[in-house]
Amino acid sequence: PDPQGDYLKTLLDLLSEVADESNEHLSASVQPDSDVFVFFDFLSVSQPPFEIGQAPRTAEQQELFAEALRCMHDVYFYADCVIHVDFAKLPTSSDAPSTGAMHRHSNVPLQQLELVQRGTSIQVVGPWQMQSDSELGEGQERARMPMPFDILTEVDGEKVGTLSEMKEQLAHKTTVSVVFERCPYGLVNYIPCDERGWVFMERFVTMVKAAMLPSELFSLVVKTNNPSLDASLTSGADRLRRAATSDKTLMRYRCVPSKLDAILAEFKAQLNEKSFAAASTDALSGAAYCHGSSHRSKSTTPEQKEKLVVGQLMANFTSRLSKHWKEEAMRQRIHRSHLTRNMIIKTVSSLNHSLG
């Protein structure tokens, strides 16, 4: 959630920086006429409902999402510039007004309440339709009823477990007493960015992309608001670049030096040390997005399923790099040279136009 617009402001600042660098030799009146497309991981692919009244994904959208997930790493790998927004301070309830408030409601018709498992939490996804104010318990207010995105913490005085267990235990009841946490912006992931599995893979992809280009181009292809993260990405890219060029003789006969194989394996192993929150509903069926996995049936928890998805993407990507590093590096360099050439052509054309 970004109710205060902090992430948005930072993102816009970084996008402006990219645009300024692309046109640093041109005045505002003669900037090249071009389109810039921004892929923002959450907004650029269809999501489960995250606003009240939003319709669920259609079957077609679900399949498109699954396809996007399978090639997500390539979206970043082949982008002209990758932006990483990272805040050291974790979100708090003060960042999202009304988040975290605990409420109790003693007259909830459970069968009419739409619920879904979100990781280890049970979340409300749809309110029941009350016939009249008389259905409210004494002292209850509509504002204190469970609403979409709220999290159930207790039902009839018992801590909630899984959704299936709760429904089985309360199958013969028509109304229950619930305690819930107000979460108008949905579940917040409190795991630090450095410890998140998804983020680790995305940063690894960025390191690889930068490693395939000269070090002086790093600031053109990678943007971040966090100096510490910038240093970490630079260091990782340098390690990969040195390994890829450490034995030129060996590279004549193999796609990649053994030293680079070892570093790729090291990054792959580090993924197992990261955390997976499974805050997204997509983690619940995430294994379906990894075709050919023999471990699908072994993943029982949402966290395990999310780990499987990211692990499979990481394994596929590192395997491809091990076999085709030279080809991928050449593709990155050719694309960057095309961008530079196009900018020079547009610059000369614009200057000729302004002088003529």
PDB file of C-alpha atoms in Angstrom, residues 61-249:
ATOM      1  CA  GLN A  61      -6.964 -12.890 -17.679  1.00  0.00           C
ATOM      2  CA  GLN A  62      -5.887 -15.702 -15.373  1.00  0.00           C
ATOM      3  CA  GLU A  63      -4.113 -17.472 -18.223  1.00  0.00           C
ATOM      4  CA  LEU A  64      -2.482 -14.239 -19.373  1.00  0.00           C
ATOM      5  CA  PHE A  65      -1.284 -13.627 -15.832  1.00  0.00           C
ATOM      6  CA  ALA A  66       0.167 -17.122 -15.654  1.00  0.00           C
ATOM      7  CA  GLU A  67       1.990 -16.537 -18.937  1.00  0.00           C
ATOM      8  CA  ALA A  68       3.321 -13.196 -17.683  1.00  0.00           C
ATOM      9  CA  LEU A  69       4.585 -14.834 -14.496  1.00  0.00           C
ATOM     10  CA  ARG A  70       6.503 -17.450 -16.463  1.00  0.00           C
ATOM     11  CA  CYS A  71       8.475 -14.790 -18.341  1.00  0.00           C
ATOM     12  CA  MET A  72       8.585 -12.068 -15.658  1.00  0.00           C
ATOM     13  CA  HIS A  73      12.376 -12.201 -15.388  1.00  0.00           C
ATOM     14  CA  ASP A  74      12.752 -11.503 -19.104  1.00  0.00           C
ATOM     15  CA  VAL A  75      10.608  -8.376 -18.795  1.00  0.00           C
ATOM     16  CA  TYR A  76      13.281  -6.883 -16.547  1.00  0.00           C
ATOM     17  CA  PHE A  77      16.208  -8.488 -18.369  1.00  0.00           C
ATOM     18  CA  TYR A  78      15.363  -6.966 -21.750  1.00  0.00           C
ATOM     19  CA  ALA A  79      14.096  -3.594 -20.518  1.00  0.00           C
ATOM     20  CA  ASP A  80      16.104  -0.486 -21.442  1.00  0.00           C
ATOM     21  CA  CYS A  81      16.252   0.572 -17.795  1.00  0.00           C
ATOM     22  CA  VAL A  82      15.302  -1.172 -14.550  1.00  0.00           C
ATOM     23  CA  ILE A  83      14.126   0.885 -11.572  1.00  0.00           C
ATOM     24  CA  HIS A  84      14.271  -0.455  -8.006  1.00  0.00           C
ATOM     25  CA  VAL A  85      12.344   1.508  -5.376  1.00  0.00           C
ATOM     26  CA  ASP A  86      13.387   0.529  -1.870  1.00  0.00           C
ATOM     27  CA  PHE A  87      12.646   2.101   1.502  1.00  0.00           C
ATOM     28  CA  ALA A  88      14.595   1.007   4.556  1.00  0.00           C
ATOM     29  CA  LYS A  89      11.670   1.931   6.827  1.00  0.00           C
ATOM     30  CA  LEU A  90       8.969  -0.723   6.906  1.00  0.00           C
ATOM     31  CA  PRO A  91       5.343   0.447   6.610  1.00  0.00           C
ATOM     32  CA  THR A  92       3.462   1.117   9.825  1.00  0.00           C
ATOM     33  CA  SER A  93      -0.179   1.684  10.683  1.00  0.00           C
ATOM     34  CA  SER A  94       0.467   5.425  10.658  1.00  0.00           C
ATOM     35  CA  ASP A  95       1.395   5.179   6.976  1.00  0.00           C
ATOM     36  CA  ALA A  96      -2.056   3.768   6.169  1.00  0.00           C
ATOM     37  CA  PRO A  97      -4.815   5.496   8.146  1.00  0.00           C
ATOM     38  CA  SER A  98      -7.197   3.144   9.996  1.00  0.00           C
ATOM     39  CA  THR A  99      -4.971   0.132   9.309  1.00  0.00           C
ATOM     40  CA  GLY A 100      -4.444  -2.185  12.261  1.00  0.00           C
ATOM     41  CA  ALA A 101      -7.494  -1.186  14.291  1.00  0.00           C
ATOM     42  CA  MET A 102      -9.077  -4.215  15.978  1.00  0.00           C
ATOM     43  CA  HIS A 103     -12.867  -4.620  16.078  1.00  0.00           C
ATOM     44  CA  ARG A 104     -15.339  -7.175  17.394  1.00  0.00           C
ATOM     45  CA  HIS A 105     -18.689  -8.021  15.860  1.00  0.00           C
ATOM     46  CA  SER A 106     -20.980 -10.456  17.649  1.00  0.00           C
ATOM     47  CA  ASN A 107     -23.608 -11.160  14.983  1.00  0.00           C
ATOM     48  CA  VAL A 108     -21.934 -12.219  11.749  1.00  0.00           C
ATOM     49  CA  PRO A 109     -23.817 -14.562   9.357  1.00  0.00           C
ATOM     50  CA  LEU A 110     -20.767 -16.631   8.456  1.00  0.00           C
ATOM     51  CA  GLN A 111     -22.304 -18.387   5.446  1.00  0.00           C
ATOM     52  CA  GLN A 112     -22.922 -15.034   3.755  1.00  0.00           C
ATOM     53  CA  LEU A 113     -19.459 -13.654   4.401  1.00  0.00           C
ATOM     54  CA  GLU A 114     -17.012 -14.082   1.517  1.00  0.00           C
ATOM     55  CA  LEU A 115     -13.631 -15.243   2.813  1.00  0.00           C
ATOM     56  CA  VAL A 116     -10.370 -16.390   1.261  1.00  0.00           C
ATOM     57  CA  GLN A 117      -7.061 -17.753   2.529  1.00  0.00           C
ATOM     58  CA  ARG A 118      -4.250 -15.189   2.117  1.00  0.00           C
ATOM     59  CA  GLY A 119      -1.014 -16.884   3.107  1.00  0.00           C
ATOM     60  CA  THR A 120      -1.512 -17.766   6.776  1.00  0.00           C
ATOM     61  CA  SER A 121      -4.363 -15.252   7.205  1.00  0.00           C
ATOM     62  CA  ILE A 122      -8.087 -15.373   6.482  1.00  0.00           C
ATOM     63  CA  GLN A 123      -9.223 -12.280   4.642  1.00  0.00           C
ATOM     64  CA  VAL A 124     -12.672 -10.861   3.955  1.00  0.00           C
ATOM     65  CA  VAL A 125     -13.247 -10.330   0.227  1.00  0.00           C
ATOM     66  CA  GLY A 126     -16.919  -9.395   0.275  1.00  0.00           C
ATOM     67  CA  PRO A 127     -19.410  -8.121   2.895  1.00  0.00           C
ATOM     68  CA  TRP A 128     -22.817  -9.655   3.480  1.00  0.00           C
ATOM     69  CA  GLN A 129     -25.915  -7.667   2.614  1.00  0.00           C
ATOM     70  CA  MET A 130     -27.720  -6.672   5.806  1.00  0.00           C
ATOM     71  CA  GLN A 131     -31.490  -6.337   5.568  1.00  0.00           C
ATOM     72  CA  SER A 132     -31.846  -3.620   8.178  1.00  0.00           C
ATOM     73  CA  ASP A 133     -30.118  -1.918  11.070  1.00  0.00           C
ATOM     74  CA  SER A 134     -31.977  -4.275  13.403  1.00  0.00           C
ATOM     75  CA  GLU A 135     -29.612  -7.066  12.359  1.00  0.00           C
ATOM     76  CA  LEU A 136     -26.762  -5.227  14.048  1.00  0.00           C
ATOM     77  CA  GLY A 137     -26.005  -6.347  17.591  1.00  0.00           C
ATOM     78  CA  GLU A 138     -26.463  -3.958  20.463  1.00  0.00           C
ATOM     79  CA  GLY A 139     -23.845  -1.227  20.357  1.00  0.00           C
ATOM     80  CA  GLN A 140     -22.621  -2.325  16.937  1.00  0.00           C
ATOM     81  CA  GLU A 141     -22.044   0.122  14.089  1.00  0.00           C
ATOM     82  CA  ARG A 142     -21.920  -0.471  10.356  1.00  0.00           C
ATOM     83  CA  ALA A 143     -18.482   1.133  10.320  1.00  0.00           C
ATOM     84  CA  ARG A 144     -17.280  -1.644  12.623  1.00  0.00           C
ATOM     85  CA  MET A 145     -18.498  -4.539  10.498  1.00  0.00           C
ATOM     86  CA  PRO A 146     -15.944  -6.733   8.668  1.00  0.00           C
ATOM     87  CA  MET A 147     -15.257  -5.149   5.284  1.00  0.00           C
ATOM     88  CA  PRO A 148     -13.323  -6.315   2.235  1.00  0.00           C
ATOM     89  CA  PHE A 149      -9.587  -6.805   2.916  1.00  0.00           C
ATOM     90  CA  ASP A 150     -10.033  -7.026   6.714  1.00  0.00           C
ATOM     91  CA  ILE A 151      -8.324  -9.970   8.450  1.00  0.00           C
ATOM     92  CA  LEU A 152     -10.149 -12.320  10.826  1.00  0.00           C
ATOM     93  CA  THR A 153      -8.128 -13.051  13.968  1.00  0.00           C
ATOM     94  CA  GLU A 154     -10.717 -14.794  16.190  1.00  0.00           C
ATOM     95  CA  VAL A 155     -13.993 -16.604  15.588  1.00  0.00           C
ATOM     96  CA  ASP A 156     -16.202 -17.452  18.568  1.00  0.00           C
ATOM     97  CA  GLY A 157     -13.310 -16.781  20.927  1.00  0.00           C
ATOM     98  CA  GLU A 158     -10.850 -19.080  19.142  1.00  0.00           C
ATOM     99  CA  LYS A 159      -7.800 -18.027  17.160  1.00  0.00           C
ATOM    100  CA  VAL A 160      -8.371 -18.675  13.478  1.00  0.00           C
ATOM    101  CA  GLY A 161      -6.490 -21.477  11.731  1.00  0.00           C
ATOM    102  CA  THR A 162      -7.008 -22.330   8.081  1.00  0.00           C
ATOM    103  CA  LEU A 163     -10.174 -21.411   6.245  1.00  0.00           C
ATOM    104  CA  SER A 164     -11.124 -25.038   5.635  1.00  0.00           C
ATOM    105  CA  GLU A 165     -10.705 -25.893   9.329  1.00  0.00           C
ATOM    106  CA  MET A 166     -12.766 -22.893  10.386  1.00  0.00           C
ATOM    107  CA  LYS A 167     -15.620 -23.740   8.015  1.00  0.00           C
ATOM    108  CA  GLU A 168     -15.632 -27.343   9.185  1.00  0.00           C
ATOM    109  CA  GLN A 169     -15.765 -26.348  12.854  1.00  0.00           C
ATOM    110  CA  LEU A 170     -18.562 -23.830  12.306  1.00  0.00           C
ATOM    111  CA  ALA A 171     -20.543 -25.731   9.666  1.00  0.00           C
ATOM    112  CA  HIS A 172     -23.692 -25.941  11.831  1.00  0.00           C
ATOM    113  CA  LYS A 173     -23.697 -22.329  13.014  1.00  0.00           C
ATOM    114  CA  THR A 174     -25.591 -19.517  11.332  1.00  0.00           C
ATOM    115  CA  THR A 175     -23.979 -16.568  13.119  1.00  0.00           C
ATOM    116  CA  VAL A 176     -20.672 -16.180  14.917  1.00  0.00           C
ATOM    117  CA  SER A 177     -18.725 -13.612  16.903  1.00  0.00           C
ATOM    118  CA  VAL A 178     -15.574 -12.405  15.186  1.00  0.00           C
ATOM    119  CA  VAL A 179     -12.594 -10.228  15.982  1.00  0.00           C
ATOM    120  CA  PHE A 180     -10.975  -8.699  12.927  1.00  0.00           C
ATOM    121  CA  GLU A 181      -8.178  -6.338  11.996  1.00  0.00           C
ATOM    122  CA  ARG A 182      -9.042  -3.413   9.756  1.00  0.00           C
ATOM    123  CA  CYS A 183      -6.909  -3.606   6.573  1.00  0.00           C
ATOM    124  CA  PRO A 184      -8.416  -1.234   3.978  1.00  0.00           C
ATOM    125  CA  TYR A 185      -5.270  -1.456   1.836  1.00  0.00           C
ATOM    126  CA  GLY A 186      -4.966  -5.234   2.005  1.00  0.00           C
ATOM    127  CA  LEU A 187      -2.164  -7.281   3.519  1.00  0.00           C
ATOM    128  CA  VAL A 188       1.087  -5.429   4.108  1.00  0.00           C
ATOM    129  CA  ASN A 189       4.331  -7.328   3.582  1.00  0.00           C
ATOM    130  CA  TYR A 190       6.491  -6.497   6.604  1.00  0.00           C
ATOM    131  CA  ILE A 191       9.469  -8.584   5.451  1.00  0.00           C
ATOM    132  CA  PRO A 192      12.434  -6.267   4.671  1.00  0.00           C
ATOM    133  CA  CYS A 193      13.118  -6.037   0.946  1.00  0.00           C
ATOM    134  CA  ASP A 194      16.600  -7.531   1.351  1.00  0.00           C
ATOM    135  CA  GLU A 195      15.053 -10.715   2.749  1.00  0.00           C
ATOM    136  CA  ARG A 196      12.285 -11.254   0.169  1.00  0.00           C
ATOM    137  CA  GLY A 197      12.663 -14.060  -2.345  1.00  0.00           C
ATOM    138  CA  TRP A 198      10.890 -12.306  -5.214  1.00  0.00           C
ATOM    139  CA  VAL A 199      12.946  -9.143  -4.728  1.00  0.00           C
ATOM    140  CA  PHE A 200      16.179 -11.133  -4.577  1.00  0.00           C
ATOM    141  CA  MET A 201      15.480 -12.719  -7.956  1.00  0.00           C
ATOM    142  CA  GLU A 202      14.551  -9.369  -9.517  1.00  0.00           C
ATOM    143  CA  ARG A 203      17.772  -7.822  -8.232  1.00  0.00           C
ATOM    144  CA  PHE A 204      19.778 -10.772  -9.512  1.00  0.00           C
ATOM    145  CA  VAL A 205      18.322 -10.283 -12.990  1.00  0.00           C
ATOM    146  CA  THR A 206      19.350  -6.632 -12.824  1.00  0.00           C
ATOM    147  CA  MET A 207      22.905  -7.588 -11.801  1.00  0.00           C
ATOM    148  CA  VAL A 208      23.161  -9.964 -14.760  1.00  0.00           C
ATOM    149  CA  LYS A 209      21.887  -7.334 -17.190  1.00  0.00           C
ATOM    150  CA  ALA A 210      24.416  -4.788 -15.901  1.00  0.00           C
ATOM    151  CA  ALA A 211      27.231  -7.356 -15.929  1.00  0.00           C
ATOM    152  CA  MET A 212      26.774  -7.918 -19.655  1.00  0.00           C
ATOM    153  CA  LEU A 213      27.417  -4.234 -20.357  1.00  0.00           C
ATOM    154  CA  PRO A 214      30.466  -2.032 -19.671  1.00  0.00           C
ATOM    155  CA  SER A 215      30.563  -0.848 -16.065  1.00  0.00           C
ATOM    156  CA  GLU A 216      30.333   2.815 -17.114  1.00  0.00           C
ATOM    157  CA  LEU A 217      26.809   2.175 -18.428  1.00  0.00           C
ATOM    158  CA  PHE A 218      25.487   0.948 -15.084  1.00  0.00           C
ATOM    159  CA  SER A 219      23.872   4.272 -14.139  1.00  0.00           C
ATOM    160  CA  LEU A 220      22.008   4.333 -17.467  1.00  0.00           C
ATOM    161  CA  VAL A 221      20.413   0.901 -17.136  1.00  0.00           C
ATOM    162  CA  VAL A 222      19.835   0.739 -13.358  1.00  0.00           C
ATOM    163  CA  LYS A 223      18.087   3.320 -11.165  1.00  0.00           C
ATOM    164  CA  THR A 224      17.355   3.160  -7.457  1.00  0.00           C
ATOM    165  CA  ASN A 225      16.541   5.566  -4.646  1.00  0.00           C
ATOM    166  CA  ASN A 226      18.686   3.663  -2.132  1.00  0.00           C
ATOM    167  CA  PRO A 227      22.489   4.229  -2.213  1.00  0.00           C
ATOM    168  CA  SER A 228      23.097   1.003  -0.297  1.00  0.00           C
ATOM    169  CA  LEU A 229      21.077  -0.991  -2.818  1.00  0.00           C
ATOM    170  CA  ASP A 230      22.858   0.765  -5.684  1.00  0.00           C
ATOM    171  CA  ALA A 231      26.204  -0.318  -4.217  1.00  0.00           C
ATOM    172  CA  SER A 232      24.955  -3.898  -3.777  1.00  0.00           C
ATOM    173  CA  LEU A 233      23.721  -4.129  -7.383  1.00  0.00           C
ATOM    174  CA  THR A 234      26.982  -2.631  -8.654  1.00  0.00           C
ATOM    175  CA  SER A 235      29.045  -5.096  -6.620  1.00  0.00           C
ATOM    176  CA  GLY A 236      27.026  -8.079  -7.825  1.00  0.00           C
ATOM    177  CA  ALA A 237      27.294  -6.965 -11.449  1.00  0.00           C
ATOM    178  CA  ASP A 238      31.056  -6.482 -11.097  1.00  0.00           C
ATOM    179  CA  ARG A 239      31.482 -10.010  -9.709  1.00  0.00           C
ATOM    180  CA  LEU A 240      29.556 -11.518 -12.578  1.00  0.00           C
ATOM    181  CA  ARG A 241      31.385  -9.410 -15.167  1.00  0.00           C
ATOM    182  CA  ARG A 242      34.824 -10.355 -13.808  1.00  0.00           C
ATOM    183  CA  ALA A 243      33.905 -14.022 -13.771  1.00  0.00           C
ATOM    184  CA  ALA A 244      32.619 -13.889 -17.344  1.00  0.00           C
ATOM    185  CA  THR A 245      35.836 -12.329 -18.614  1.00  0.00           C
ATOM    186  CA  SER A 246      38.395 -14.013 -16.321  1.00  0.00           C
ATOM    187  CA  ASP A 247      39.470 -16.681 -18.797  1.00  0.00           C
ATOM    188  CA  LYS A 248      39.201 -15.531 -22.410  1.00  0.00           C
ATOM    189  CA  THR A 249      40.925 -18.630 -23.692  1.00  0.00           C
TER     190      THR A 249
END
